[in-house]
Amino acid sequence: MNFSGKTAIVTGGSRGIGRAVCLELARGGANVVLCYAGNEEAARATAAECEALGASVLTVKCDVSDSAQVKTLVDTAVTAYGRVDILVNNAGITRDGLLMTMKEEDFDDVTATNLKGTFLCMKAVARQMMRQRYGRIVNLSSVVGVRGNAGQVNYAASKAGVIGMTKSLAKELASRGVTVNAIAPGFIETDMTAAMTDAAKTATLASIPMGRLGQAEDVARAIAFLAAEESGYITGQVLCVDGGMAM
Ligand code: NAP
């Protein structure tokens, strides 16, 4: 896919799905603004891989749940490249546990990063994209936001909320040339899922019609599709990338 001349902000771009998205966009010629929370080593390594593909990359340490830091992230992108064409709201965390034992702070932390972080980033780029009369926003939801999952009340709430925000903002910005879509990955092999027990992985595998766990690249290709200029007539959609899990 061709992203030359385009500038993309990817939150949580240092590792996992976000890293694969940065590489996919860099391969297509985009300028990449890579946001990460604290893992500078991973951020630098991903940036170097993008640069090796010929892309211009900026790495910005930014907690997406902090509005001032998000403003700085977007200002940095606009100052460097003059525009923001693509926003991938990928930064996300889990704090799993059954409701009866889940701490209030586990709910607050997960919704602050996954839900409020997505809100803040969309708000920070919206005016710029409206002015440009062009934009592609892709938000990371989850199969858990579509179907729910025991032990993930907080995460499910955040990811279902992302779907609601995606559809609402899609309606607000449709006439301005800005599309807003969501991706709902199934079980993808990244650091986020690495802590699962073998028994849990085996049980999950049994619920995937394709019979394999997903890879970050499976998700990144779908994100790139929705981020492409050619996808301009698709908005407010939730694309499941899950090997058939949510059917
Ligand atoms: P991951 O490997 O755990 O990576 C998380 C990324 O988010 C890292 O780059 C991390 O930065 C960044 N991050 C975390 N908190 C942040 C914050 N407050 N501000 C800015 N960046 C922050 O996760 P992943 O598996 O690739 O997941 C990526 C997205 O896909 C998440 O939204 C997740 O919910 C969603 N998803 C994943 C799966 C799956 O099976 N893996 C399934 C469905 C949906 P540092 O490197 O600096 O820590």
CSV table of C-alpha atoms and ligand atoms in Angstrom, one decimal:
chain,number,residue,atom,x,y,z
A,1,MET,CA,0.0,0.0,0.0
A,2,ASN,CA,1.2,3.5,-0.8
A,3,PHE,CA,1.4,5.9,2.1
A,4,SER,CA,4.0,8.3,0.6
A,5,GLY,CA,3.5,11.9,1.6
A,6,LYS,CA,1.3,10.8,4.5
A,7,THR,CA,2.0,11.3,8.2
A,8,ALA,CA,0.9,8.7,10.7
A,9,ILE,CA,0.7,8.8,14.5
A,10,VAL,CA,0.8,5.3,16.0
A,11,THR,CA,0.2,5.0,19.8
A,12,GLY,CA,1.8,2.1,21.5
A,13,GLY,CA,4.1,1.8,18.4
A,14,SER,CA,7.0,0.3,20.3
A,15,ARG,CA,5.9,-3.3,20.6
A,16,GLY,CA,3.4,-5.9,19.4
A,17,ILE,CA,0.7,-4.9,17.0
A,18,GLY,CA,1.8,-1.2,17.1
A,19,ARG,CA,5.3,-2.2,16.0
A,20,ALA,CA,3.9,-4.2,13.1
A,21,VAL,CA,1.7,-1.2,12.1
A,22,CYS,CA,4.7,1.2,12.2
A,23,LEU,CA,6.6,-1.2,9.9
A,24,GLU,CA,3.6,-1.6,7.5
A,25,LEU,CA,3.1,2.1,7.2
A,26,ALA,CA,6.9,2.8,6.9
A,27,ARG,CA,7.1,0.2,4.1
A,28,GLY,CA,4.4,2.2,2.3
A,29,GLY,CA,6.4,5.4,2.6
A,30,ALA,CA,4.6,7.1,5.5
A,31,ASN,CA,6.3,9.4,8.0
A,32,VAL,CA,5.8,7.7,11.3
A,33,VAL,CA,5.3,9.3,14.7
A,34,LEU,CA,5.8,6.5,17.1
A,35,CYS,CA,4.3,7.0,20.6
A,36,TYR,CA,5.3,4.8,23.5
A,37,ALA,CA,4.7,4.7,27.2
A,38,GLY,CA,8.1,4.0,28.7
A,39,ASN,CA,10.0,1.2,26.9
A,40,GLU,CA,12.5,3.4,25.2
A,41,GLU,CA,14.7,0.5,24.0
A,42,ALA,CA,11.8,-1.1,22.2
A,43,ALA,CA,10.7,2.2,20.7
A,44,ARG,CA,14.2,2.9,19.4
A,45,ALA,CA,14.5,-0.6,18.0
A,46,THR,CA,11.2,-0.2,16.1
A,47,ALA,CA,12.1,3.2,14.9
A,48,ALA,CA,15.4,1.9,13.5
A,49,GLU,CA,13.6,-0.9,11.7
A,50,CYS,CA,11.3,1.7,10.1
A,51,GLU,CA,14.2,3.9,9.1
A,52,ALA,CA,15.9,1.0,7.5
A,53,LEU,CA,12.8,0.8,5.3
A,54,GLY,CA,13.4,4.4,4.2
A,55,ALA,CA,10.8,6.1,6.5
A,56,SER,CA,11.2,9.3,8.5
A,57,VAL,CA,10.4,8.5,12.1
A,58,LEU,CA,9.9,10.5,15.3
A,59,THR,CA,9.7,8.7,18.6
A,60,VAL,CA,7.6,10.5,21.3
A,61,LYS,CA,7.3,9.3,24.9
A,62,CYS,CA,3.6,10.0,25.7
A,63,ASP,CA,1.1,8.6,28.2
A,64,VAL,CA,-2.1,8.7,26.1
A,65,SER,CA,-4.3,9.1,29.2
A,66,ASP,CA,-2.7,12.5,29.8
A,67,SER,CA,-4.2,15.3,27.7
A,68,ALA,CA,-1.2,17.6,27.9
A,69,GLN,CA,1.2,14.8,26.7
A,70,VAL,CA,-1.2,13.9,23.9
A,71,LYS,CA,-1.3,17.6,22.8
A,72,THR,CA,2.5,17.6,22.7
A,73,LEU,CA,2.4,14.4,20.7
A,74,VAL,CA,0.1,15.9,18.0
A,75,ASP,CA,1.9,19.2,18.0
A,76,THR,CA,5.2,17.4,17.5
A,77,ALA,CA,3.8,15.6,14.4
A,78,VAL,CA,2.3,18.8,12.9
A,79,THR,CA,5.5,20.8,13.5
A,80,ALA,CA,7.7,18.2,11.9
A,81,TYR,CA,5.5,17.2,9.0
A,82,GLY,CA,2.8,19.9,8.6
A,83,ARG,CA,-0.1,17.5,8.8
A,84,VAL,CA,-1.5,14.3,10.4
A,85,ASP,CA,-3.2,12.0,7.9
A,86,ILE,CA,-3.4,8.8,10.0
A,87,LEU,CA,-4.0,8.1,13.7
A,88,VAL,CA,-3.8,4.6,14.9
A,89,ASN,CA,-5.1,4.4,18.5
A,90,ASN,CA,-3.3,1.2,19.5
A,91,ALA,CA,-1.9,1.8,23.0
A,92,GLY,CA,-3.6,-0.5,25.4
A,93,ILE,CA,-3.2,-2.4,28.7
A,94,THR,CA,-5.0,-5.2,30.6
A,95,ARG,CA,-5.5,-5.7,34.4
A,96,ASP,CA,-7.4,-9.0,34.4
A,97,GLY,CA,-9.4,-10.4,37.3
A,98,LEU,CA,-12.9,-11.5,38.2
A,99,LEU,CA,-15.3,-8.7,39.1
A,100,MET,CA,-15.5,-9.8,42.8
A,101,THR,CA,-11.8,-9.3,43.2
A,102,MET,CA,-11.1,-6.6,40.7
A,103,LYS,CA,-9.7,-3.4,42.3
A,104,GLU,CA,-11.2,-0.1,41.5
A,105,GLU,CA,-7.8,1.1,40.3
A,106,ASP,CA,-7.6,-1.8,37.8
A,107,PHE,CA,-10.8,-0.5,36.3
A,108,ASP,CA,-9.6,3.1,36.3
A,109,ASP,CA,-6.2,2.3,34.8
A,110,VAL,CA,-7.6,0.2,31.9
A,111,THR,CA,-10.3,2.6,31.0
A,112,ALA,CA,-7.9,5.6,31.3
A,113,THR,CA,-5.5,4.1,28.8
A,114,ASN,CA,-7.8,2.2,26.4
A,115,LEU,CA,-10.9,4.4,26.4
A,116,LYS,CA,-9.9,7.9,27.6
A,117,GLY,CA,-6.6,7.6,25.7
A,118,THR,CA,-8.4,6.9,22.5
A,119,PHE,CA,-10.8,9.8,23.2
A,120,LEU,CA,-7.9,12.3,23.9
A,121,CYS,CA,-6.0,11.3,20.8
A,122,MET,CA,-9.0,11.6,18.5
A,123,LYS,CA,-9.8,15.0,20.0
A,124,ALA,CA,-6.3,16.2,19.5
A,125,VAL,CA,-6.1,15.3,15.8
A,126,ALA,CA,-9.8,16.1,14.8
A,127,ARG,CA,-9.4,19.8,14.2
A,128,GLN,CA,-6.2,19.2,12.1
A,129,MET,CA,-7.9,16.5,10.0
A,130,MET,CA,-11.0,18.6,9.5
A,131,ARG,CA,-8.8,21.5,8.3
A,132,GLN,CA,-7.0,19.2,5.9
A,133,ARG,CA,-10.4,17.7,4.8
A,134,TYR,CA,-8.6,14.4,5.1
A,135,GLY,CA,-8.0,11.8,7.8
A,136,ARG,CA,-8.0,8.2,8.7
A,137,ILE,CA,-8.5,7.1,12.3
A,138,VAL,CA,-8.2,3.5,13.2
A,139,ASN,CA,-9.0,2.5,16.8
A,140,LEU,CA,-8.1,-0.8,18.4
A,141,SER,CA,-11.1,-2.6,20.0
A,142,SER,CA,-11.1,-6.3,20.6
A,143,VAL,CA,-13.2,-9.4,20.2
A,144,VAL,CA,-13.6,-9.0,24.0
A,145,GLY,CA,-15.4,-5.7,23.4
A,146,VAL,CA,-17.8,-7.4,21.0
A,147,ARG,CA,-18.5,-10.6,23.0
A,148,GLY,CA,-17.3,-10.0,26.5
A,149,ASN,CA,-14.9,-12.3,28.5
A,150,ALA,CA,-14.9,-13.6,32.0
A,151,GLY,CA,-12.1,-11.9,34.0
A,152,GLN,CA,-12.0,-8.8,31.8
A,153,VAL,CA,-14.9,-6.6,32.8
A,154,ASN,CA,-12.7,-3.5,32.8
A,155,TYR,CA,-11.0,-4.4,29.4
A,156,ALA,CA,-14.4,-5.3,27.8
A,157,ALA,CA,-15.9,-2.0,29.0
A,158,SER,CA,-13.0,-0.1,27.5
A,159,LYS,CA,-13.1,-1.9,24.2
A,160,ALA,CA,-16.9,-1.8,23.8
A,161,GLY,CA,-16.6,1.9,24.6
A,162,VAL,CA,-14.1,2.3,21.8
A,163,ILE,CA,-16.6,0.9,19.3
A,164,GLY,CA,-19.3,3.3,20.5
A,165,MET,CA,-16.8,6.3,20.2
A,166,THR,CA,-15.7,5.1,16.7
A,167,LYS,CA,-19.3,5.0,15.3
A,168,SER,CA,-20.2,8.4,16.9
A,169,LEU,CA,-17.1,10.2,15.7
A,170,ALA,CA,-17.5,8.6,12.2
A,171,LYS,CA,-20.9,10.3,12.0
A,172,GLU,CA,-19.5,13.6,13.2
A,173,LEU,CA,-16.6,13.7,10.7
A,174,ALA,CA,-18.0,11.8,7.6
A,175,SER,CA,-18.7,15.0,5.7
A,176,ARG,CA,-15.1,16.3,6.3
A,177,GLY,CA,-13.3,13.5,4.5
A,178,VAL,CA,-12.3,11.9,7.7
A,179,THR,CA,-13.0,8.2,8.3
A,180,VAL,CA,-13.1,6.5,11.7
A,181,ASN,CA,-13.1,2.7,12.0
A,182,ALA,CA,-12.2,0.1,14.5
A,183,ILE,CA,-10.4,-3.2,14.4
A,184,ALA,CA,-11.3,-6.0,16.7
A,185,PRO,CA,-8.5,-8.5,17.0
A,186,GLY,CA,-9.0,-11.9,18.4
A,187,PHE,CA,-6.1,-13.6,20.2
A,188,ILE,CA,-2.8,-12.2,18.9
A,189,GLU,CA,0.6,-13.4,20.0
A,190,THR,CA,2.2,-10.4,21.7
A,191,ASP,CA,3.6,-9.4,25.1
A,192,MET,CA,0.0,-8.7,26.1
A,193,THR,CA,-1.0,-12.4,25.7
A,194,ALA,CA,2.3,-14.0,26.6
A,195,ALA,CA,1.4,-14.3,30.2
A,196,MET,CA,-1.6,-16.6,29.6
A,197,THR,CA,-1.2,-20.1,30.8
A,198,ASP,CA,-0.8,-23.0,28.3
A,199,ALA,CA,-4.3,-24.3,29.4
A,200,ALA,CA,-5.9,-20.9,28.7
A,201,LYS,CA,-4.1,-20.7,25.3
A,202,THR,CA,-5.3,-24.2,24.4
A,203,ALA,CA,-8.9,-23.3,25.3
A,204,THR,CA,-8.7,-20.1,23.3
A,205,LEU,CA,-7.3,-22.0,20.3
A,206,ALA,CA,-10.3,-24.3,20.4
A,207,SER,CA,-12.6,-21.3,19.9
A,208,ILE,CA,-10.8,-20.1,16.8
A,209,PRO,CA,-12.2,-21.6,13.6
A,210,MET,CA,-9.0,-21.1,11.7
A,211,GLY,CA,-7.2,-23.1,14.3
A,212,ARG,CA,-4.2,-20.8,14.9
A,213,LEU,CA,-3.4,-17.8,17.0
A,214,GLY,CA,-3.1,-14.5,15.2
A,215,GLN,CA,0.2,-12.6,14.5
A,216,ALA,CA,0.7,-8.9,14.8
A,217,GLU,CA,1.2,-8.7,11.1
A,218,ASP,CA,-2.3,-10.1,10.5
A,219,VAL,CA,-3.8,-7.1,12.4
A,220,ALA,CA,-1.3,-4.6,10.9
A,221,ARG,CA,-2.3,-5.4,7.3
A,222,ALA,CA,-6.0,-4.8,8.2
A,223,ILE,CA,-5.2,-1.5,9.9
A,224,ALA,CA,-3.2,-0.4,6.9
A,225,PHE,CA,-6.2,-1.3,4.6
A,226,LEU,CA,-8.5,1.0,6.7
A,227,ALA,CA,-5.7,3.7,6.8
A,228,ALA,CA,-5.3,3.8,3.1
A,229,GLU,CA,-6.6,6.7,0.9
A,230,GLU,CA,-8.4,4.1,-1.2
A,231,SER,CA,-10.6,3.1,1.8
A,232,GLY,CA,-12.3,6.5,1.9
A,233,TYR,CA,-15.8,5.2,1.5
A,234,ILE,CA,-15.6,3.0,4.6
A,235,THR,CA,-16.4,4.6,8.0
A,236,GLY,CA,-17.9,3.6,11.3
A,237,GLN,CA,-17.1,-0.1,10.8
A,238,VAL,CA,-15.7,-2.7,13.1
A,239,LEU,CA,-13.4,-5.2,11.3
A,240,CYS,CA,-12.8,-8.4,13.2
A,241,VAL,CA,-9.3,-9.9,12.6
A,242,ASP,CA,-9.7,-13.0,14.7
A,243,GLY,CA,-9.6,-16.1,12.5
A,244,GLY,CA,-13.4,-16.3,12.8
A,245,MET,CA,-13.6,-16.2,16.6
A,246,ALA,CA,-16.4,-13.6,16.9
A,247,MET,CA,-18.7,-15.3,14.3
B,1,NAP,P1,1.5,-4.9,23.9
B,1,NAP,O1,2.4,-5.8,23.1
B,1,NAP,O2,1.3,-5.1,25.3
B,1,NAP,O3,2.0,-3.4,23.6
B,1,NAP,C1,1.3,-2.4,24.2
B,1,NAP,C2,1.8,-1.1,23.6
B,1,NAP,O4,1.0,0.0,24.2
B,1,NAP,C3,3.3,-0.7,23.9
B,1,NAP,O5,3.8,-0.1,22.8
B,1,NAP,C4,3.2,0.2,25.1
B,1,NAP,O6,4.3,1.1,25.2
B,1,NAP,C5,1.9,1.0,24.8
B,1,NAP,N1,1.2,1.6,25.9
B,1,NAP,C6,0.7,1.0,27.0
B,1,NAP,N2,0.2,1.9,27.8
B,1,NAP,C7,0.3,3.1,27.2
B,1,NAP,C8,0.0,4.5,27.5
B,1,NAP,N3,-0.6,4.8,28.7
B,1,NAP,N4,0.4,5.5,26.7
B,1,NAP,C9,1.0,5.2,25.5
B,1,NAP,N5,1.4,3.9,25.1
B,1,NAP,C10,1.0,2.9,26.0
B,1,NAP,O7,0.0,-4.9,23.3
B,1,NAP,P2,-0.6,-5.6,21.9
B,1,NAP,O8,-0.9,-7.0,22.2
B,1,NAP,O9,0.3,-5.2,20.8
B,1,NAP,O10,-2.0,-4.8,21.8
B,1,NAP,C11,-2.1,-3.6,21.0
B,1,NAP,C12,-3.6,-3.1,21.0
B,1,NAP,O11,-4.4,-4.2,20.5
B,1,NAP,C13,-4.1,-2.9,22.4
B,1,NAP,O12,-5.0,-1.8,22.4
B,1,NAP,C14,-4.9,-4.2,22.8
B,1,NAP,O13,-5.9,-4.0,23.7
B,1,NAP,C15,-5.4,-4.5,21.4
B,1,NAP,N6,-5.7,-6.0,21.3
B,1,NAP,C16,-4.7,-6.9,21.4
B,1,NAP,C17,-5.0,-8.3,21.3
B,1,NAP,C18,-4.0,-9.3,21.5
B,1,NAP,O14,-4.4,-10.5,21.5
B,1,NAP,N7,-2.7,-9.1,21.7
B,1,NAP,C19,-6.3,-8.6,21.1
B,1,NAP,C20,-7.3,-7.7,20.9
B,1,NAP,C21,-7.0,-6.3,21.0
B,1,NAP,P3,5.7,0.6,26.0
B,1,NAP,O15,6.4,-0.4,25.0
B,1,NAP,O16,6.4,1.9,26.1
B,1,NAP,O17,5.3,-0.1,27.2
